[in-house]
Amino acid sequence: MARKKVISLNPKSAVPKYRQIIESVYSAIERKSLKKGDKVPSINQVCAEFNLSRDTVMFAFNELKSKGILKSQPGKGYYIASTEIQLEERVFVLFDELNAFKEDLYNSLINSLKGKATVEVYFHHFNYKVFKNLITESIGNYTSYLIMPATFDNTSHLLSKLPQDKVYIIDRLKPDLEQYPVVYQDFEQDFYDALVEGKEMIQKYRKLVFVNPGGKEPAERSKGFKRFCEENDFRYEIVKSLNGVKPSLWEAYFLISDRDLVEMVKIAKYCKFKLGKKFGIVSFNDTMLKEVVSGGITTISTDFTEMGKTLADMVVTRDKSQIRNKAQMIVRNSL
């Protein structure tokens, strides 16, 4: 009888060889090619077939023994001791940066996976070299990979080194990553929908100004803002910074940067503009602080806590959906 093909290795894969051996045995058990009591190839056979060092194969077999999957019998070799595979769920999370609203996402994810997985979080800070190195170093060490590409485009060649069925994308729907499950924001539509939702309050303003610094910020927001203003005959302006801007009464400012938000609140206070009456401010990405600043700042924000829960559920259930995490306008005194 021909020996069962148990071990399969891909020499081009970046996954370490010892990890491929372990995953091969798990896979054979899952598809019932290996049953309790079945013999597996010997260390010498695996070394010879795949031109591996004895230490590499021994490392893999020892880990399988420590998990109770393999047992050895002196002079006879290795056998399957148990088919009860209990994979320790280890989740690799790669964010762009940590800020107040990202912390809500992080805490929600951690709390939702508590007792179900070990989570390790890293940050690339919009540095592609750091992004690349962290992903490369993570290969084969985790059971799930949650990755926030942020402003990076054309990363599919890098992410393809990871097992496709274990990768989840966070926050942005990237054309070159359409094969992966994702929880994303539709930045253009979210801004447009929020403005439509708040149109009755916005109508009193003669001009709408969107301060979009660009860079790491999604460009799609400008499209949603422009579309709303032109469809509804609002005077509008899109600027990169507050430099040279002289706010006037009956204007509403939409601010991405919290630094710009603080500056605009100070300007309004200096000019004695009463927020929400004849001068409006709207910020992006809600935080607890914005609930109380200047009597409450209106925000346009997705629910980052809900995003964390959704991501955790996808990891646990292996859901492969592409889910939009919608934003809404949270109305407070400043509008």
Tab-separated table of C-alpha atoms in Angstrom:
chain	number	residue	atom	x	y	z
A	1	MET	CA	0.000	0.000	0.000
A	2	ALA	CA	1.334	3.432	-0.969
A	3	ARG	CA	2.357	5.647	1.952
A	4	LYS	CA	-0.038	8.522	2.592
A	5	LYS	CA	1.165	11.943	1.558
A	6	VAL	CA	1.207	13.730	4.888
A	7	ILE	CA	3.862	16.436	4.693
A	8	SER	CA	3.668	19.089	1.962
A	9	LEU	CA	6.133	21.967	1.806
A	10	ASN	CA	6.230	24.976	-0.487
A	11	PRO	CA	9.886	25.974	-1.019
A	12	LYS	CA	8.811	29.427	-2.270
A	13	SER	CA	6.712	30.197	0.803
A	14	ALA	CA	8.049	32.633	3.398
A	15	VAL	CA	6.446	30.501	6.146
A	16	PRO	CA	9.226	28.709	8.072
A	17	LYS	CA	9.665	25.051	7.111
A	18	TYR	CA	9.028	23.768	10.646
A	19	ARG	CA	5.721	25.670	10.681
A	20	GLN	CA	4.753	24.174	7.297
A	21	ILE	CA	5.381	20.689	8.712
A	22	ILE	CA	3.110	21.397	11.680
A	23	GLU	CA	0.372	22.855	9.480
A	24	SER	CA	0.655	19.862	7.102
A	25	VAL	CA	-0.089	17.465	9.958
A	26	TYR	CA	-3.007	19.624	11.152
A	27	SER	CA	-4.376	19.773	7.616
A	28	ALA	CA	-4.100	15.989	7.164
A	29	ILE	CA	-6.021	15.463	10.426
A	30	GLU	CA	-8.714	17.969	9.415
A	31	ARG	CA	-9.324	16.233	6.074
A	32	LYS	CA	-9.214	12.851	7.887
A	33	SER	CA	-6.160	11.622	5.978
A	34	LEU	CA	-4.646	10.973	9.392
A	35	LYS	CA	-6.534	9.233	12.188
A	36	LYS	CA	-5.651	8.361	15.750
A	37	GLY	CA	-3.027	5.592	15.760
A	38	ASP	CA	-1.799	6.287	12.212
A	39	LYS	CA	1.951	6.365	11.690
A	40	VAL	CA	3.552	9.505	10.251
A	41	PRO	CA	6.750	9.709	8.197
A	42	SER	CA	9.918	9.441	10.246
A	43	ILE	CA	12.240	12.347	10.876
A	44	ASN	CA	14.794	10.808	8.507
A	45	GLN	CA	12.177	10.367	5.756
A	46	VAL	CA	11.065	14.015	6.002
A	47	CYS	CA	14.686	15.218	6.043
A	48	ALA	CA	15.524	13.189	2.950
A	49	GLU	CA	12.384	14.067	0.982
A	50	PHE	CA	12.619	17.823	1.513
A	51	ASN	CA	16.374	18.225	2.060
A	52	LEU	CA	15.872	19.583	5.564
A	53	SER	CA	18.118	19.550	8.594
A	54	ARG	CA	17.262	17.101	11.359
A	55	ASP	CA	16.914	20.007	13.813
A	56	THR	CA	14.171	21.621	11.696
A	57	VAL	CA	12.052	18.475	11.569
A	58	MET	CA	12.733	17.623	15.207
A	59	PHE	CA	11.583	21.108	16.247
A	60	ALA	CA	8.266	20.613	14.428
A	61	PHE	CA	7.731	17.084	15.803
A	62	ASN	CA	8.547	18.194	19.348
A	63	GLU	CA	5.958	20.979	19.153
A	64	LEU	CA	3.355	18.487	17.912
A	65	LYS	CA	4.300	16.173	20.805
A	66	SER	CA	3.972	19.020	23.317
A	67	LYS	CA	0.437	19.668	22.048
A	68	GLY	CA	-0.479	15.998	22.408
A	69	ILE	CA	-0.890	15.427	18.667
A	70	LEU	CA	2.082	13.074	18.207
A	71	LYS	CA	3.570	10.349	20.383
A	72	SER	CA	6.772	8.424	19.773
A	73	GLN	CA	7.455	4.736	20.345
A	74	PRO	CA	11.131	3.778	20.640
A	75	GLY	CA	12.228	1.854	17.594
A	76	LYS	CA	8.864	2.241	15.877
A	77	GLY	CA	8.541	5.940	15.074
A	78	TYR	CA	5.848	8.571	15.491
A	79	TYR	CA	2.076	8.048	15.655
A	80	ILE	CA	-0.997	10.251	15.905
A	81	ALA	CA	-1.912	10.378	19.596
A	82	SER	CA	-4.922	12.662	19.243
A	83	THR	CA	-6.979	14.274	16.509
A	84	GLU	CA	-8.395	16.883	18.904
A	85	ILE	CA	-6.716	19.924	17.415
A	86	GLN	CA	-6.953	22.961	19.612
A	87	LEU	CA	-5.099	25.689	17.807
A	88	GLU	CA	-4.060	28.541	20.037
A	89	GLU	CA	-5.526	31.595	18.332
A	90	ARG	CA	-2.769	34.207	18.038
A	91	VAL	CA	-3.762	37.440	16.318
A	92	PHE	CA	-1.347	39.890	14.694
A	93	VAL	CA	-2.793	43.415	14.508
A	94	LEU	CA	-1.052	46.143	12.521
A	95	PHE	CA	-2.429	49.682	12.946
A	96	ASP	CA	-1.164	52.873	11.342
A	97	GLU	CA	-0.976	54.868	14.591
A	98	LEU	CA	-2.520	55.071	18.043
A	99	ASN	CA	-4.863	57.957	18.799
A	100	ALA	CA	-7.964	58.444	20.915
A	101	PHE	CA	-10.465	56.894	18.489
A	102	LYS	CA	-8.069	54.113	17.411
A	103	GLU	CA	-7.783	53.260	21.098
A	104	ASP	CA	-11.555	52.641	21.138
A	105	LEU	CA	-11.111	50.215	18.237
A	106	TYR	CA	-8.185	48.511	19.971
A	107	ASN	CA	-9.989	48.150	23.314
A	108	SER	CA	-13.118	46.805	21.642
A	109	LEU	CA	-11.105	44.232	19.681
A	110	ILE	CA	-9.146	43.125	22.755
A	111	ASN	CA	-12.249	42.849	24.953
A	112	SER	CA	-14.185	40.941	22.283
A	113	LEU	CA	-11.348	38.409	21.853
A	114	LYS	CA	-10.634	38.035	25.578
A	115	GLY	CA	-10.382	34.353	26.419
A	116	LYS	CA	-10.551	33.446	22.720
A	117	ALA	CA	-7.185	34.644	21.398
A	118	THR	CA	-3.869	36.238	22.237
A	119	VAL	CA	-3.525	39.603	20.495
A	120	GLU	CA	-0.277	41.396	19.643
A	121	VAL	CA	-0.534	44.944	18.318
A	122	TYR	CA	2.026	46.840	16.218
A	123	PHE	CA	2.122	50.273	14.522
A	124	HIS	CA	3.717	51.270	11.211
A	125	HIS	CA	3.260	55.065	11.619
A	126	PHE	CA	2.770	55.457	7.851
A	127	ASN	CA	6.340	54.260	7.240
A	128	TYR	CA	6.311	51.682	4.440
A	129	LYS	CA	9.647	50.146	5.458
A	130	VAL	CA	8.298	49.528	8.974
A	131	PHE	CA	5.035	48.198	7.475
A	132	LYS	CA	6.949	45.747	5.264
A	133	ASN	CA	9.347	44.594	7.984
A	134	LEU	CA	6.604	43.965	10.545
A	135	ILE	CA	4.594	41.863	8.101
A	136	THR	CA	7.638	39.913	6.937
A	137	GLU	CA	8.708	39.165	10.508
A	138	SER	CA	5.189	38.014	11.428
A	139	ILE	CA	4.956	35.301	8.775
A	140	GLY	CA	4.077	31.911	10.220
A	141	ASN	CA	3.815	33.158	13.802
A	142	TYR	CA	0.070	33.881	13.967
A	143	THR	CA	-3.259	32.266	13.170
A	144	SER	CA	-4.855	35.543	11.994
A	145	TYR	CA	-3.519	38.804	10.579
A	146	LEU	CA	-5.497	42.066	10.923
A	147	ILE	CA	-3.837	44.736	8.812
A	148	MET	CA	-4.521	48.455	8.335
A	149	PRO	CA	-2.791	49.472	5.071
A	150	ALA	CA	-3.863	53.125	5.547
A	151	THR	CA	-2.361	55.226	2.738
A	152	PHE	CA	-0.283	52.413	1.237
A	153	ASP	CA	-1.444	51.232	-2.176
A	154	ASN	CA	-0.316	48.179	-4.135
A	155	THR	CA	0.511	46.043	-1.103
A	156	SER	CA	-0.960	42.804	-2.462
A	157	HIS	CA	2.489	41.431	-3.369
A	158	LEU	CA	3.528	41.804	0.277
A	159	LEU	CA	0.332	40.448	1.836
A	160	SER	CA	0.372	37.481	-0.549
A	161	LYS	CA	3.229	36.072	1.533
A	162	LEU	CA	0.690	35.516	4.325
A	163	PRO	CA	-1.927	32.721	4.214
A	164	GLN	CA	-4.816	34.376	2.324
A	165	ASP	CA	-7.495	32.715	4.449
A	166	LYS	CA	-6.015	34.255	7.611
A	167	VAL	CA	-5.763	37.901	6.517
A	168	TYR	CA	-8.321	40.623	7.341
A	169	ILE	CA	-8.092	44.240	6.197
A	170	ILE	CA	-9.041	47.135	8.470
A	171	ASP	CA	-10.574	50.520	7.624
A	172	ARG	CA	-10.037	50.921	3.870
A	173	LEU	CA	-11.378	49.075	0.859
A	174	LYS	CA	-8.336	48.793	-1.414
A	175	PRO	CA	-8.797	47.759	-5.069
A	176	ASP	CA	-5.692	45.555	-5.052
A	177	LEU	CA	-6.860	43.787	-1.861
A	178	GLU	CA	-10.400	43.001	-2.971
A	179	GLN	CA	-9.850	39.261	-2.412
A	180	TYR	CA	-9.560	39.759	1.354
A	181	PRO	CA	-12.308	40.150	3.974
A	182	VAL	CA	-12.468	43.705	5.303
A	183	VAL	CA	-14.280	46.030	7.693
A	184	TYR	CA	-14.085	49.427	6.032
A	185	GLN	CA	-15.240	53.016	5.952
A	186	ASP	CA	-16.653	54.506	2.747
A	187	PHE	CA	-15.154	57.946	3.309
A	188	GLU	CA	-16.803	59.659	0.329
A	189	GLN	CA	-20.287	58.302	0.933
A	190	ASP	CA	-20.053	58.688	4.711
A	191	PHE	CA	-19.281	62.413	4.457
A	192	TYR	CA	-21.978	62.931	1.840
A	193	ASP	CA	-24.605	61.023	3.852
A	194	ALA	CA	-23.739	62.896	7.054
A	195	LEU	CA	-24.139	66.246	5.300
A	196	VAL	CA	-27.500	65.164	3.903
A	197	GLU	CA	-28.505	64.068	7.397
A	198	GLY	CA	-27.554	67.463	8.835
A	199	LYS	CA	-28.744	69.560	5.893
A	200	GLU	CA	-31.495	71.300	7.859
A	201	MET	CA	-28.992	72.613	10.408
A	202	ILE	CA	-26.389	73.465	7.762
A	203	GLN	CA	-28.738	75.543	5.607
A	204	LYS	CA	-28.331	78.653	7.784
A	205	TYR	CA	-24.657	78.889	6.835
A	206	ARG	CA	-23.673	80.879	3.755
A	207	LYS	CA	-20.408	79.026	3.180
A	208	LEU	CA	-18.996	75.611	4.063
A	209	VAL	CA	-15.222	75.155	4.432
A	210	PHE	CA	-13.534	71.754	4.522
A	211	VAL	CA	-9.997	71.795	5.944
A	212	ASN	CA	-8.348	68.661	4.584
A	213	PRO	CA	-4.573	68.491	5.208
A	214	GLY	CA	-4.202	65.516	2.843
A	215	GLY	CA	-1.224	63.228	3.372
A	216	LYS	CA	-2.389	60.326	5.524
A	217	GLU	CA	-6.033	61.438	5.274
A	218	PRO	CA	-8.373	59.756	2.756
A	219	ALA	CA	-8.814	61.881	-0.367
A	220	GLU	CA	-12.329	60.506	-0.912
A	221	ARG	CA	-13.810	62.837	1.704
A	222	SER	CA	-13.247	65.848	-0.554
A	223	LYS	CA	-15.307	64.157	-3.281
A	224	GLY	CA	-18.242	63.591	-0.930
A	225	PHE	CA	-18.072	67.182	0.355
A	226	LYS	CA	-17.898	68.676	-3.124
A	227	ARG	CA	-20.749	66.506	-4.391
A	228	PHE	CA	-23.051	67.557	-1.563
A	229	CYS	CA	-22.246	71.268	-1.899
A	230	GLU	CA	-22.748	71.339	-5.666
A	231	GLU	CA	-25.967	69.317	-5.554
A	232	ASN	CA	-27.413	71.617	-2.897
A	233	ASP	CA	-26.043	74.965	-4.142
A	234	PHE	CA	-23.803	75.690	-1.153
A	235	ARG	CA	-20.842	78.027	-1.486
A	236	TYR	CA	-17.849	75.985	-0.459
A	237	GLU	CA	-14.078	75.875	-0.237
A	238	ILE	CA	-11.563	73.096	0.334
A	239	VAL	CA	-8.266	74.159	1.918
A	240	LYS	CA	-5.258	72.246	3.241
A	241	SER	CA	-4.679	74.290	6.382
A	242	LEU	CA	-5.946	77.242	8.400
A	243	ASN	CA	-2.979	79.355	7.332
A	244	GLY	CA	-4.320	82.571	5.846
A	245	VAL	CA	-7.942	81.598	6.556
A	246	LYS	CA	-10.060	84.351	8.114
A	247	PRO	CA	-13.275	82.839	9.494
A	248	SER	CA	-16.443	84.914	9.247
A	249	LEU	CA	-19.925	84.685	10.682
A	250	TRP	CA	-22.378	82.364	8.899
A	251	GLU	CA	-19.591	79.941	7.962
A	252	ALA	CA	-19.261	76.299	9.018
A	253	TYR	CA	-15.884	74.578	9.189
A	254	PHE	CA	-15.317	70.844	8.799
A	255	LEU	CA	-12.036	69.849	10.432
A	256	ILE	CA	-10.124	66.559	10.228
A	257	SER	CA	-7.169	67.551	12.401
A	258	ASP	CA	-7.764	67.888	16.138
A	259	ARG	CA	-5.032	70.519	16.163
A	260	ASP	CA	-7.102	72.547	13.679
A	261	LEU	CA	-10.158	71.963	15.866
A	262	VAL	CA	-8.443	73.478	18.909
A	263	GLU	CA	-7.191	76.407	16.835
A	264	MET	CA	-10.652	77.098	15.404
A	265	VAL	CA	-12.285	76.948	18.855
A	266	LYS	CA	-9.709	79.517	20.062
A	267	ILE	CA	-10.376	81.746	17.035
A	268	ALA	CA	-14.135	81.579	17.597
A	269	LYS	CA	-13.680	82.472	21.251
A	270	TYR	CA	-11.364	85.398	20.399
A	271	CYS	CA	-13.829	86.729	17.780
A	272	LYS	CA	-16.767	86.129	20.145
A	273	PHE	CA	-18.446	83.831	17.609
A	274	LYS	CA	-21.055	81.754	19.445
A	275	LEU	CA	-20.710	78.162	18.249
A	276	GLY	CA	-23.806	76.676	16.698
A	277	LYS	CA	-25.572	80.029	16.302
A	278	LYS	CA	-23.883	81.999	13.545
A	279	PHE	CA	-20.678	79.986	13.310
A	280	GLY	CA	-20.363	76.216	12.956
A	281	ILE	CA	-17.677	73.604	13.635
A	282	VAL	CA	-17.771	69.909	12.759
A	283	SER	CA	-14.944	67.514	13.617
A	284	PHE	CA	-14.180	63.993	12.406
A	285	ASN	CA	-13.745	60.863	14.521
A	286	ASP	CA	-15.629	61.104	17.789
A	287	THR	CA	-13.916	60.968	21.188
A	288	MET	CA	-15.114	61.504	24.756
A	289	LEU	CA	-13.297	64.834	24.882
A	290	LYS	CA	-15.373	66.206	21.995
A	291	GLU	CA	-18.514	65.592	24.024
A	292	VAL	CA	-17.486	68.341	26.458
A	293	VAL	CA	-15.204	70.774	24.575
A	294	SER	CA	-16.934	74.169	24.146
A	295	GLY	CA	-20.279	72.696	25.155
A	296	GLY	CA	-19.950	69.776	22.738
A	297	ILE	CA	-18.426	69.443	19.259
A	298	THR	CA	-20.527	67.959	16.453
A	299	THR	CA	-18.708	65.078	14.818
A	300	ILE	CA	-18.893	62.846	11.767
A	301	SER	CA	-17.650	59.485	12.905
A	302	THR	CA	-17.824	55.773	12.380
A	303	ASP	CA	-18.396	53.599	15.446
A	304	PHE	CA	-14.906	52.331	16.221
A	305	THR	CA	-16.172	50.163	19.071
A	306	GLU	CA	-18.524	48.408	16.656
A	307	MET	CA	-15.664	48.023	14.162
A	308	GLY	CA	-13.603	46.220	16.806
A	309	LYS	CA	-16.474	43.866	17.655
A	310	THR	CA	-17.054	43.065	13.982
A	311	LEU	CA	-13.374	42.302	13.392
A	312	ALA	CA	-13.257	40.024	16.434
A	313	ASP	CA	-16.352	38.152	15.266
A	314	MET	CA	-14.847	37.683	11.790
A	315	VAL	CA	-11.666	36.209	13.272
A	316	VAL	CA	-13.534	33.812	15.559
A	317	THR	CA	-16.031	32.636	12.910
A	318	ARG	CA	-13.637	32.885	9.936
A	319	ASP	CA	-16.154	35.146	8.225
A	320	LYS	CA	-14.925	36.280	4.793
A	321	SER	CA	-17.334	39.182	4.292
A	322	GLN	CA	-16.587	42.740	3.238
A	323	ILE	CA	-18.477	44.893	5.722
A	324	ARG	CA	-19.000	48.643	5.607
A	325	ASN	CA	-18.811	50.258	9.038
A	326	LYS	CA	-21.030	53.292	8.423
A	327	ALA	CA	-20.465	56.739	9.883
A	328	GLN	CA	-23.053	59.181	11.182
A	329	MET	CA	-23.284	62.782	12.269
A	330	ILE	CA	-23.379	63.146	16.062
A	331	VAL	CA	-25.034	66.514	16.610
A	332	ARG	CA	-23.873	68.743	19.477
A	333	ASN	CA	-23.851	72.464	20.233
A	334	SER	CA	-21.130	73.441	17.753
A	335	LEU	CA	-23.423	73.136	14.724
